[in-house]
Coordinates of C-alpha atoms and ligand atoms in Angstrom, one line a residue:
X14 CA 1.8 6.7 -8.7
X15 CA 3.3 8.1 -11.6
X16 CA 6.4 10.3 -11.3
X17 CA 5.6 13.9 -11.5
X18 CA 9.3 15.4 -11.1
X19 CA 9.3 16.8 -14.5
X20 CA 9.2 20.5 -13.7
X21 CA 9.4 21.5 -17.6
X22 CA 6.7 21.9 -18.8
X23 CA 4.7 18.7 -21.4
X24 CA 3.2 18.9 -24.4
X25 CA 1.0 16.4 -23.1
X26 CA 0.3 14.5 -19.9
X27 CA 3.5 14.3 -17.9
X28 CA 2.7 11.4 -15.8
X29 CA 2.9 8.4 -18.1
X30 CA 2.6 4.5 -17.4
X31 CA 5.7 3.4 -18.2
X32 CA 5.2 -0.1 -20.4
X33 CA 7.2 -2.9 -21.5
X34 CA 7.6 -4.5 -25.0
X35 CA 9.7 -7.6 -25.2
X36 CA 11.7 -8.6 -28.0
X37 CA 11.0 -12.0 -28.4
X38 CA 13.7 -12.5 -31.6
X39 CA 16.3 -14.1 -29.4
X40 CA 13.8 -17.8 -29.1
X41 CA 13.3 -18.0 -32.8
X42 CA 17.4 -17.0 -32.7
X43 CA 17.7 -20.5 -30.9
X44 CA 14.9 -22.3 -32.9
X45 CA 16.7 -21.6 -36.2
X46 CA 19.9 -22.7 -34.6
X47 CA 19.0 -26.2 -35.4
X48 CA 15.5 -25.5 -37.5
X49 CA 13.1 -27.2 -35.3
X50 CA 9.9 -26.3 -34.4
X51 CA 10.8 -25.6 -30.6
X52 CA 10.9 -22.9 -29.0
X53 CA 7.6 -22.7 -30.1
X54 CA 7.4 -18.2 -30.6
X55 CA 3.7 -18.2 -29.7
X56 CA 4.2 -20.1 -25.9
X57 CA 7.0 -17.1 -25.6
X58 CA 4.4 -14.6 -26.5
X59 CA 2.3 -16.1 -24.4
X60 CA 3.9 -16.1 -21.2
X61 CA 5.2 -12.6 -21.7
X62 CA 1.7 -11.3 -21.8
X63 CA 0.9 -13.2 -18.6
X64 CA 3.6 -11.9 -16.7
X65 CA 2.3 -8.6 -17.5
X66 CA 4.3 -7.1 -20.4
X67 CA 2.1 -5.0 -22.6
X68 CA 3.6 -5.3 -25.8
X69 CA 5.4 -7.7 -28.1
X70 CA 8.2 -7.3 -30.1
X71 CA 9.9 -8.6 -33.1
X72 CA 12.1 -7.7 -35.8
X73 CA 11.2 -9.4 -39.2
X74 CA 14.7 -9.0 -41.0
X75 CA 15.8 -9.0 -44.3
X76 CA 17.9 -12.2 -43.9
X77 CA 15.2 -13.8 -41.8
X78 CA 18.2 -14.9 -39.6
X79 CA 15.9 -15.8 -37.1
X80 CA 12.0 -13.9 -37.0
X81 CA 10.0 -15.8 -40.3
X82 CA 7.1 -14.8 -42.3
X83 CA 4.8 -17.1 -40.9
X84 CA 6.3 -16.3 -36.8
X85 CA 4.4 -12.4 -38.0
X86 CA 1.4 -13.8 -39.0
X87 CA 0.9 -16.4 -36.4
X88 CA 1.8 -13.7 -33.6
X89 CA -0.9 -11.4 -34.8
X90 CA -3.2 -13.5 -35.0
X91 CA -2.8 -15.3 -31.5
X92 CA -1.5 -12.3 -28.8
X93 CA -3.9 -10.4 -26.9
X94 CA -1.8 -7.0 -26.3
X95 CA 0.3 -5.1 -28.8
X96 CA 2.3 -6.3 -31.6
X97 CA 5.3 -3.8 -32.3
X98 CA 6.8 -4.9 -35.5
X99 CA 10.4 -3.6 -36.2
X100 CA 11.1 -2.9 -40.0
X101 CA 13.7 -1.5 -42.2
X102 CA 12.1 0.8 -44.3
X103 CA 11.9 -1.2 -47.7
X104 CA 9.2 -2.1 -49.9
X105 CA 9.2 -5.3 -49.1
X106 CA 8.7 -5.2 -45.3
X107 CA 6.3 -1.9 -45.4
X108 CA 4.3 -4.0 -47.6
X109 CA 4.3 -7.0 -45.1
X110 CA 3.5 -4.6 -42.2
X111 CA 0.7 -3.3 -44.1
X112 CA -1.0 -7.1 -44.8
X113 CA 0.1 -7.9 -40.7
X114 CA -1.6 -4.5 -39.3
X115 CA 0.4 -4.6 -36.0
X116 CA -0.5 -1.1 -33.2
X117 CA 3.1 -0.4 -33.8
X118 CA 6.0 -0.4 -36.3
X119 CA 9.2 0.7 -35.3
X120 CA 11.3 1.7 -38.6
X121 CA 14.9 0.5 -37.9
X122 CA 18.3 0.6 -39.7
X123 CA 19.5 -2.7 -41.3
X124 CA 22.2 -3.8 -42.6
X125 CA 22.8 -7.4 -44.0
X126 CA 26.4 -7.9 -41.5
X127 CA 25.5 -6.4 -38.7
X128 CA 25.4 -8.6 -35.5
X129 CA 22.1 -6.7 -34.2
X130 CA 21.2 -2.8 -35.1
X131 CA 23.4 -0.8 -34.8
X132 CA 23.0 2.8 -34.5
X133 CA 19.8 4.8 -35.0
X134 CA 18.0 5.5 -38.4
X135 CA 20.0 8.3 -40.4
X136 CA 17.0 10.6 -40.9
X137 CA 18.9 12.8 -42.4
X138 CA 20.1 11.1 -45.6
X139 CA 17.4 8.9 -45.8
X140 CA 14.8 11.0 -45.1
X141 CA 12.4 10.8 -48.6
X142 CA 12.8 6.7 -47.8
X143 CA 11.9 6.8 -44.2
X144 CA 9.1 9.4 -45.2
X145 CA 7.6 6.8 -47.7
X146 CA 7.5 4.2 -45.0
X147 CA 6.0 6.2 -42.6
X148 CA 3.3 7.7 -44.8
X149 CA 2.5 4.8 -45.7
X150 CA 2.3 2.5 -42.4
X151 CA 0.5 5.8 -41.0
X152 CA -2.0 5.5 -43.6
X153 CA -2.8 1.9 -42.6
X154 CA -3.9 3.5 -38.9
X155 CA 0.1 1.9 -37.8
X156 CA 1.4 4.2 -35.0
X157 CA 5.1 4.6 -36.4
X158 CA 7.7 5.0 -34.6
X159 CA 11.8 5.7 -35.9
X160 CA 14.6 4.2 -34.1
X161 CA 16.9 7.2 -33.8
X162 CA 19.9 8.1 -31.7
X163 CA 19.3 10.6 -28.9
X164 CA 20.0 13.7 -30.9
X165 CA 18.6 16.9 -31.2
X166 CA 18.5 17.6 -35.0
X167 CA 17.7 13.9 -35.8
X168 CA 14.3 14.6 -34.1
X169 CA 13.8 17.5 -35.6
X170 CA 13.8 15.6 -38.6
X171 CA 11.3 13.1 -36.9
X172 CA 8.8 16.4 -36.8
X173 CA 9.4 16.8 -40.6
X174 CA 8.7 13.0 -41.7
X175 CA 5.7 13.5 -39.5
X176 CA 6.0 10.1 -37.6
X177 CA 4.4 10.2 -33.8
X178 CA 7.0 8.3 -31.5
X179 CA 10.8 7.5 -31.5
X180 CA 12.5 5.1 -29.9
X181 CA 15.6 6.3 -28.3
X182 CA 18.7 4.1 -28.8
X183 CA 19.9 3.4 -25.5
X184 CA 23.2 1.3 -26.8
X185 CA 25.5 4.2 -26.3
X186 CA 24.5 4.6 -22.8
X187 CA 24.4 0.6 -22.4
X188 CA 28.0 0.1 -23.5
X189 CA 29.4 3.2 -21.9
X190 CA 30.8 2.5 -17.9
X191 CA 30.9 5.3 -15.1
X192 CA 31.3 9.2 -16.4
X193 CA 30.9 8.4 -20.2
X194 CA 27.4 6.7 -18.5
X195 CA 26.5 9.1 -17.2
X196 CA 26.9 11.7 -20.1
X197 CA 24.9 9.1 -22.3
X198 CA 22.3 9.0 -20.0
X199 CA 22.0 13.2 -19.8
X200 CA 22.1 13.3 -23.6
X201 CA 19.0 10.7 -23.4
X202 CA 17.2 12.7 -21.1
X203 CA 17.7 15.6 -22.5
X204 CA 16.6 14.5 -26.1
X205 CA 13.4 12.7 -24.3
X206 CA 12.5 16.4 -22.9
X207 CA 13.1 18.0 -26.3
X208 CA 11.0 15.6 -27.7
X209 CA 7.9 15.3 -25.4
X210 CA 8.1 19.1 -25.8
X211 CA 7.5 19.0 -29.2
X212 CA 4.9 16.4 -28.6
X213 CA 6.4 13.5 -29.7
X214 CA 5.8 10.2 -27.4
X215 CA 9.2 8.5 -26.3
X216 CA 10.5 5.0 -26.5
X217 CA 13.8 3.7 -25.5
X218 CA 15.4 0.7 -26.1
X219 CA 18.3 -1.3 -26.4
X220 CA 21.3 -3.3 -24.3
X221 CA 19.1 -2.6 -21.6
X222 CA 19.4 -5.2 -18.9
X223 CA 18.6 -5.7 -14.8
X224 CA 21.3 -3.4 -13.8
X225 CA 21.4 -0.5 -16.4
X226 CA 17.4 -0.1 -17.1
X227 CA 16.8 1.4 -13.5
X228 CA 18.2 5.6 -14.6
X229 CA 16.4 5.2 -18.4
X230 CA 13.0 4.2 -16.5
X231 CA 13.6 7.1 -14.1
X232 CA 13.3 9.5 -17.2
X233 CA 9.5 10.9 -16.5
X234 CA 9.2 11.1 -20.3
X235 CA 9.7 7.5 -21.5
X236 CA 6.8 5.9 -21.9
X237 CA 8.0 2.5 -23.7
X238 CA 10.8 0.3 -23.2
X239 CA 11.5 -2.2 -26.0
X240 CA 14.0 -5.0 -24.4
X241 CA 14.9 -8.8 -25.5
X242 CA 18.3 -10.1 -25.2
X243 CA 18.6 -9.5 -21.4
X244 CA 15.3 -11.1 -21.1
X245 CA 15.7 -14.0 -23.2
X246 CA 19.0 -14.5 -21.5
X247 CA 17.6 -14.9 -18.1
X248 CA 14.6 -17.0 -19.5
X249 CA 17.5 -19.3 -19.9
X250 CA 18.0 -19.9 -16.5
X251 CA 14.1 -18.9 -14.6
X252 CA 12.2 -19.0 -17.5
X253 CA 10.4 -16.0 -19.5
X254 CA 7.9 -15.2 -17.2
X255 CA 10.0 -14.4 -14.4
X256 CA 12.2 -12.9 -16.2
X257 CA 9.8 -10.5 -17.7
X258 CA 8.4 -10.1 -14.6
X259 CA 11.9 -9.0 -12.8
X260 CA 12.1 -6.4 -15.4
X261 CA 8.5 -5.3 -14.8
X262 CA 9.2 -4.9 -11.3
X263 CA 12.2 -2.6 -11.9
X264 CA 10.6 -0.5 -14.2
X265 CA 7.8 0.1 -11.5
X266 CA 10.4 0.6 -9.1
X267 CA 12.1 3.1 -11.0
X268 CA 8.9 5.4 -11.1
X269 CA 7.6 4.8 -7.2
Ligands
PXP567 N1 14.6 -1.7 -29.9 C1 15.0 -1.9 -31.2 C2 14.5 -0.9 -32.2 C3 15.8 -2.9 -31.5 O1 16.2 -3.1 -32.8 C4 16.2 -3.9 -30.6 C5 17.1 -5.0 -30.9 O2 16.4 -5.8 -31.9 C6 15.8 -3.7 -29.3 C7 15.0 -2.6 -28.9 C8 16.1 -4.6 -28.2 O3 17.5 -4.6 -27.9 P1 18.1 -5.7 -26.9 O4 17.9 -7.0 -27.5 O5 19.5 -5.3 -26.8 O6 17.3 -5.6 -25.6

């Protein structure tokens, strides 16, 4: 079932089910394109959880360039699995999270500009802010997680704020073709071993799409991936519940 070819040795339970959260941000992208009610967010969380994904994702941003206040609330209330709410860690959006109550918050970077996030949390010089955030989600029963690059010291750091699961940033290894692929995909695995070893549960997530998820699913350690634009993308073209299913199938491939 599950791969066992981790010979190192786990902090916890080295054979994992391997589950998918999909970023859903991408149809409320489309729906604010021209601020109509369509594509209605709840169908899209709904046919994501019937093609078998096990979470739901969203990112409720600063700008609200596309997620909105109500799309949080309505999603909580309606879906059936897990709601994983991404989150810079400000006031404002700690104190949201902590009204919404979603399983999961993933504590990302943000900056107003940026086309999407970019880079991992800095843990380092943030670390009394992200340390706030996470006390406080953590104290609302919220499993946090922190967005971080695949980096050694940065989850040390993660051990020290206290939070139970990062999310590896897979963009790196997304953007990077041939050798320089293959060295970001090393310095993932390596970081996911480090970090299951210190008993932290790993996520991964990021550019992941049909043809590059295959290696991260492979890592025996990773037990969430967090993926939207390929998805939404292909939704286009077979719809969303396809598409979510094509990635399901991968992933299960990946650990056969
Ligand atoms: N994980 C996190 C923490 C993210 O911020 C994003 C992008 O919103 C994703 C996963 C999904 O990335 P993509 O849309 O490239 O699949």
């Amino acid at each position: 079932m599950q791969n066992q070819n981790s010979g190192h040795h786990s902090s916890h339970d080295s054979s994992k089910n391997l589950e998918l959260g999909v970023n859903i941000d991408h149809i409320a992208t489309l729906r604010q394109a021209r601020g109509t009610s369509y594509p209605d967010l709840l169908e899209a969380a709904f046919l994501v959880e019937k093609a078998g994904a096990q979470a739901i994702t969203i990112h409720l941003r600063e700008d609200r360039r596309h997620i909105q206040d109500a799309d949080v609330y309505a999603i909580r209330k309606q879906i059936k699995g897990r709601m994983n709410l991404e989150l810079a860690a400000t006031d404002e959006m700690v104190n949201i999270a902590c009204e919404v109550l979603p399983e999961d918050a993933c504590v990302v970077p943000e900056k107003r500009e940026e086309l999407t996030t970019e880079g991992g949390l800095d843990v380092i010089g943030q670390f009394d802010r992200i340390q706030k955030a996470t006390k406080q989600l953590s104290s609302q029963n919220i499993r946090v997680s922190l967005f971080i690059e695949p980096n050694i010291e940065h989850i040390k750091r993660v051990t020290d704020i206290g939070a139970p699961i990062i999310e590896l940033h897979t963009g790196s290894y997304a953007n990077a073709q041939g050798d320089d692929q293959l060295r970001e995909l090393e310095i993932i695995q390596q970081a996911s071993e480090y970090a299951d070893a210190q008993g932290i549960q790993v996520n991964a997530g990021h550019g992941l799409d049909y043809s590059n998820t295959t290696a991260i699913a492979k890592i025996p350690q990773i037990c969430e991936l967090n993926i939207g634009h390929s998805i939404i993308s292909r939704a286009v073209f077979i719809g969303i519940e396809d598409a979510t299913r094509q990635m399901l199938e991968i992933m299960k491939q990946a650990r056969l």
